[in-house]
PDB file of C-alpha atoms in Angstrom:
ATOM      1  CA  MET A   1     -88.972  28.812  21.781  1.00  0.00           C
ATOM      2  CA  ALA A   2     -89.781  32.184  22.391  1.00  0.00           C
ATOM      3  CA  TYR A   3     -89.776  34.312  25.781  1.00  0.00           C
ATOM      4  CA  TRP A   4     -91.293  36.822  27.621  1.00  0.00           C
ATOM      5  CA  LEU A   5     -92.269  38.619  30.808  1.00  0.00           C
ATOM      6  CA  PHE A   6     -95.223  38.658  32.686  1.00  0.00           C
ATOM      7  CA  LYS A   7     -96.154  41.530  35.408  1.00  0.00           C
ATOM      8  CA  SER A   8     -98.424  40.780  38.773  1.00  0.00           C
ATOM      9  CA  GLU A   9     -98.682  43.191  41.106  1.00  0.00           C
ATOM     10  CA  VAL A  10     -97.911  40.961  44.352  1.00  0.00           C
ATOM     11  CA  SER A  11    -101.640  42.087  45.820  1.00  0.00           C
ATOM     12  CA  THR A  12    -103.257  40.919  43.028  1.00  0.00           C
ATOM     13  CA  TRP A  13    -101.508  37.731  41.925  1.00  0.00           C
ATOM     14  CA  SER A  14     -97.879  36.912  43.545  1.00  0.00           C
ATOM     15  CA  TRP A  15     -94.716  34.115  42.220  1.00  0.00           C
ATOM     16  CA  ASP A  16     -95.347  32.697  45.912  1.00  0.00           C
ATOM     17  CA  GLN A  17     -99.084  32.011  44.178  1.00  0.00           C
ATOM     18  CA  GLN A  18     -98.229  31.302  40.811  1.00  0.00           C
ATOM     19  CA  VAL A  19     -95.559  28.800  42.379  1.00  0.00           C
ATOM     20  CA  ALA A  20     -98.662  27.191  44.938  1.00  0.00           C
ATOM     21  CA  LYS A  21    -100.628  26.182  41.850  1.00  0.00           C
ATOM     22  CA  GLY A  22     -97.522  23.229  40.639  1.00  0.00           C
ATOM     23  CA  ASP A  23     -97.620  21.602  37.752  1.00  0.00           C
ATOM     24  CA  ALA A  24    -101.843  22.680  36.844  1.00  0.00           C
ATOM     25  CA  GLY A  25     -99.977  26.403  36.649  1.00  0.00           C
ATOM     26  CA  GLU A  26    -102.830  28.990  36.299  1.00  0.00           C
ATOM     27  CA  GLU A  27    -104.691  31.322  33.478  1.00  0.00           C
ATOM     28  CA  TRP A  28    -103.048  34.464  33.012  1.00  0.00           C
ATOM     29  CA  ASP A  29    -106.496  36.218  33.263  1.00  0.00           C
ATOM     30  CA  GLY A  30    -107.741  39.794  33.562  1.00  0.00           C
ATOM     31  CA  VAL A  31    -105.288  40.954  30.707  1.00  0.00           C
ATOM     32  CA  ARG A  32    -107.238  44.403  28.896  1.00  0.00           C
ATOM     33  CA  ASN A  33    -104.691  45.705  26.740  1.00  0.00           C
ATOM     34  CA  TYR A  34    -104.438  44.360  22.998  1.00  0.00           C
ATOM     35  CA  GLN A  35    -100.968  44.848  22.524  1.00  0.00           C
ATOM     36  CA  ALA A  36    -100.732  42.192  25.546  1.00  0.00           C
ATOM     37  CA  ARG A  37    -103.770  39.934  23.994  1.00  0.00           C
ATOM     38  CA  ASN A  38    -101.687  39.496  20.828  1.00  0.00           C
ATOM     39  CA  HIS A  39     -98.788  38.570  22.844  1.00  0.00           C
ATOM     40  CA  MET A  40    -100.070  35.857  24.476  1.00  0.00           C
ATOM     41  CA  ARG A  41    -102.148  34.800  20.969  1.00  0.00           C
ATOM     42  CA  ALA A  42     -97.751  34.557  19.451  1.00  0.00           C
ATOM     43  CA  MET A  43     -97.432  32.568  22.803  1.00  0.00           C
ATOM     44  CA  LYS A  44     -96.110  28.521  22.194  1.00  0.00           C
ATOM     45  CA  CYS A  45     -96.164  25.366  24.646  1.00  0.00           C
ATOM     46  CA  GLY A  46     -92.759  25.174  26.302  1.00  0.00           C
ATOM     47  CA  ASP A  47     -92.035  29.133  25.659  1.00  0.00           C
ATOM     48  CA  LEU A  48     -90.550  30.284  28.682  1.00  0.00           C
ATOM     49  CA  GLY A  49     -91.196  33.707  30.565  1.00  0.00           C
ATOM     50  CA  PHE A  50     -90.033  36.455  33.095  1.00  0.00           C
ATOM     51  CA  PHE A  51     -92.258  36.725  36.233  1.00  0.00           C
ATOM     52  CA  TYR A  52     -92.037  39.811  37.280  1.00  0.00           C
ATOM     53  CA  HIS A  53     -93.382  41.526  40.199  1.00  0.00           C
ATOM     54  CA  SER A  54     -94.717  44.572  39.490  1.00  0.00           C
ATOM     55  CA  GLN A  55     -95.878  48.376  42.149  1.00  0.00           C
ATOM     56  CA  LYS A  56     -93.606  48.040  45.208  1.00  0.00           C
ATOM     57  CA  GLU A  57     -91.400  45.656  43.995  1.00  0.00           C
ATOM     58  CA  LYS A  58     -90.317  46.215  40.528  1.00  0.00           C
ATOM     59  CA  GLU A  59     -88.290  42.945  39.879  1.00  0.00           C
ATOM     60  CA  ILE A  60     -88.018  39.710  38.042  1.00  0.00           C
ATOM     61  CA  VAL A  61     -88.238  36.891  40.891  1.00  0.00           C
ATOM     62  CA  GLY A  62     -88.783  34.011  38.819  1.00  0.00           C
ATOM     63  CA  ILE A  63     -89.357  31.449  35.627  1.00  0.00           C
ATOM     64  CA  VAL A  64     -92.669  30.255  34.195  1.00  0.00           C
ATOM     65  CA  GLU A  65     -93.503  28.516  31.551  1.00  0.00           C
ATOM     66  CA  VAL A  66     -96.269  28.793  28.898  1.00  0.00           C
ATOM     67  CA  ILE A  67     -98.374  25.336  29.427  1.00  0.00           C
ATOM     68  CA  ALA A  68    -101.276  25.826  27.480  1.00  0.00           C
ATOM     69  CA  GLU A  69    -101.710  28.183  24.065  1.00  0.00           C
ATOM     70  CA  SER A  70    -104.461  31.191  24.015  1.00  0.00           C
ATOM     71  CA  HIS A  71    -107.727  30.785  24.855  1.00  0.00           C
ATOM     72  CA  PRO A  72    -110.590  32.804  26.147  1.00  0.00           C
ATOM     73  CA  ASP A  73    -110.139  34.445  28.858  1.00  0.00           C
ATOM     74  CA  SER A  74    -112.318  32.664  31.784  1.00  0.00           C
ATOM     75  CA  THR A  75    -113.261  36.099  33.653  1.00  0.00           C
ATOM     76  CA  THR A  76    -114.775  37.626  31.157  1.00  0.00           C
ATOM     77  CA  ASP A  77    -117.451  36.761  28.367  1.00  0.00           C
ATOM     78  CA  ASP A  78    -116.396  39.301  26.003  1.00  0.00           C
ATOM     79  CA  ALA A  79    -114.862  37.550  22.959  1.00  0.00           C
ATOM     80  CA  ARG A  80    -112.070  39.780  22.600  1.00  0.00           C
ATOM     81  CA  TRP A  81    -109.670  38.789  25.345  1.00  0.00           C
ATOM     82  CA  ASP A  82    -107.598  35.709  25.820  1.00  0.00           C
ATOM     83  CA  CYS A  83    -105.145  34.245  28.176  1.00  0.00           C
ATOM     84  CA  VAL A  84    -102.805  31.289  28.053  1.00  0.00           C
ATOM     85  CA  ASP A  85    -101.571  29.253  31.363  1.00  0.00           C
ATOM     86  CA  ILE A  86     -98.230  29.231  32.820  1.00  0.00           C
ATOM     87  CA  LYS A  87     -96.675  26.887  35.566  1.00  0.00           C
ATOM     88  CA  ALA A  88     -93.841  28.449  37.725  1.00  0.00           C
ATOM     89  CA  VAL A  89     -90.252  26.847  37.007  1.00  0.00           C
ATOM     90  CA  ARG A  90     -87.959  28.072  39.469  1.00  0.00           C
ATOM     91  CA  ALA A  91     -87.127  30.807  41.317  1.00  0.00           C
ATOM     92  CA  LEU A  92     -83.957  33.345  40.005  1.00  0.00           C
ATOM     93  CA  LYS A  93     -80.859  32.759  42.502  1.00  0.00           C
ATOM     94  CA  ASN A  94     -81.455  36.301  42.884  1.00  0.00           C
ATOM     95  CA  PRO A  95     -84.075  39.135  41.583  1.00  0.00           C
ATOM     96  CA  VAL A  96     -83.322  41.327  38.956  1.00  0.00           C
ATOM     97  CA  SER A  97     -84.884  45.070  40.004  1.00  0.00           C
ATOM     98  CA  LEU A  98     -86.073  46.806  37.142  1.00  0.00           C
ATOM     99  CA  ALA A  99     -83.480  49.573  38.126  1.00  0.00           C
ATOM    100  CA  MET A 100     -80.967  46.816  36.980  1.00  0.00           C
ATOM    101  CA  CYS A 101     -82.143  46.700  33.737  1.00  0.00           C
ATOM    102  CA  LYS A 102     -82.740  50.527  33.237  1.00  0.00           C
ATOM    103  CA  ASP A 103     -78.290  50.663  34.449  1.00  0.00           C
ATOM    104  CA  ASP A 104     -77.234  48.012  32.204  1.00  0.00           C
ATOM    105  CA  VAL A 105     -77.208  49.320  28.614  1.00  0.00           C
ATOM    106  CA  ARG A 106     -77.152  46.272  26.915  1.00  0.00           C
ATOM    107  CA  LEU A 107     -80.836  46.469  27.877  1.00  0.00           C
ATOM    108  CA  ALA A 108     -81.427  49.690  26.914  1.00  0.00           C
ATOM    109  CA  ASP A 109     -83.753  48.437  23.843  1.00  0.00           C
ATOM    110  CA  MET A 110     -86.053  45.905  26.539  1.00  0.00           C
ATOM    111  CA  VAL A 111     -89.060  46.675  26.487  1.00  0.00           C
ATOM    112  CA  LEU A 112     -89.361  46.453  30.322  1.00  0.00           C
ATOM    113  CA  VAL A 113     -86.846  49.665  30.254  1.00  0.00           C
ATOM    114  CA  ASN A 114     -88.871  51.379  27.810  1.00  0.00           C
ATOM    115  CA  ASN A 115     -92.579  50.543  28.336  1.00  0.00           C
ATOM    116  CA  THR A 116     -92.811  49.325  32.014  1.00  0.00           C
ATOM    117  CA  ARG A 117     -96.571  49.387  31.820  1.00  0.00           C
ATOM    118  CA  LEU A 118     -97.309  46.698  29.711  1.00  0.00           C
ATOM    119  CA  SER A 119     -98.301  43.291  31.368  1.00  0.00           C
ATOM    120  CA  VAL A 120     -96.850  40.716  29.180  1.00  0.00           C
ATOM    121  CA  GLN A 121     -94.098  41.538  26.799  1.00  0.00           C
ATOM    122  CA  PRO A 122     -91.829  40.059  24.576  1.00  0.00           C
ATOM    123  CA  VAL A 123     -87.976  39.457  25.552  1.00  0.00           C
ATOM    124  CA  SER A 124     -85.541  38.523  23.372  1.00  0.00           C
ATOM    125  CA  GLU A 125     -82.928  35.608  23.526  1.00  0.00           C
ATOM    126  CA  ASP A 126     -79.631  37.946  24.322  1.00  0.00           C
ATOM    127  CA  GLU A 127     -82.178  40.088  27.168  1.00  0.00           C
ATOM    128  CA  TRP A 128     -82.897  36.438  28.298  1.00  0.00           C
ATOM    129  CA  GLN A 129     -79.563  35.435  28.905  1.00  0.00           C
ATOM    130  CA  ILE A 130     -78.367  38.961  31.066  1.00  0.00           C
ATOM    131  CA  ILE A 131     -81.329  38.989  32.666  1.00  0.00           C
ATOM    132  CA  LEU A 132     -80.089  35.217  33.794  1.00  0.00           C
ATOM    133  CA  GLN A 133     -76.657  36.609  34.029  1.00  0.00           C
ATOM    134  CA  LEU A 134     -77.524  39.748  36.487  1.00  0.00           C
ATOM    135  CA  SER A 135     -79.480  37.288  38.653  1.00  0.00           C
ATOM    136  CA  GLU A 136     -76.547  34.935  38.766  1.00  0.00           C
ATOM    137  CA  ASP A 137     -77.970  32.229  37.157  1.00  0.00           C
ATOM    138  CA  VAL A 138     -75.967  31.013  34.719  1.00  0.00           C
TER     139      VAL A 138
END
């Protein structure tokens, strides 16, 4: 299993909206960055990801699961862009802010800390566990 982080502006797609989709989940569409698209192409069903509210909140709020592997993005006719489908698994016990991540030396190499603009990014197993610890979710 691999771990990921999905970033969304609350005003565009929020954790509450993701949760409301239930087990049917939702396409993670609209990504127009090659690196982020390539990360989605590497995802497998069952992979887990953090759901991150970008912009004002800047915090990890929940855990999602990949339920459909890479397929054409339904929001464009441009064949270059793919997406995956994800469903909400559960909210984190306590949100983990970007500031908390930046303050934790164990996360110094985390993509979120070093490339805050990338909308879909990998998370190492160690980083995953540290975030769960910071959330008091273990």
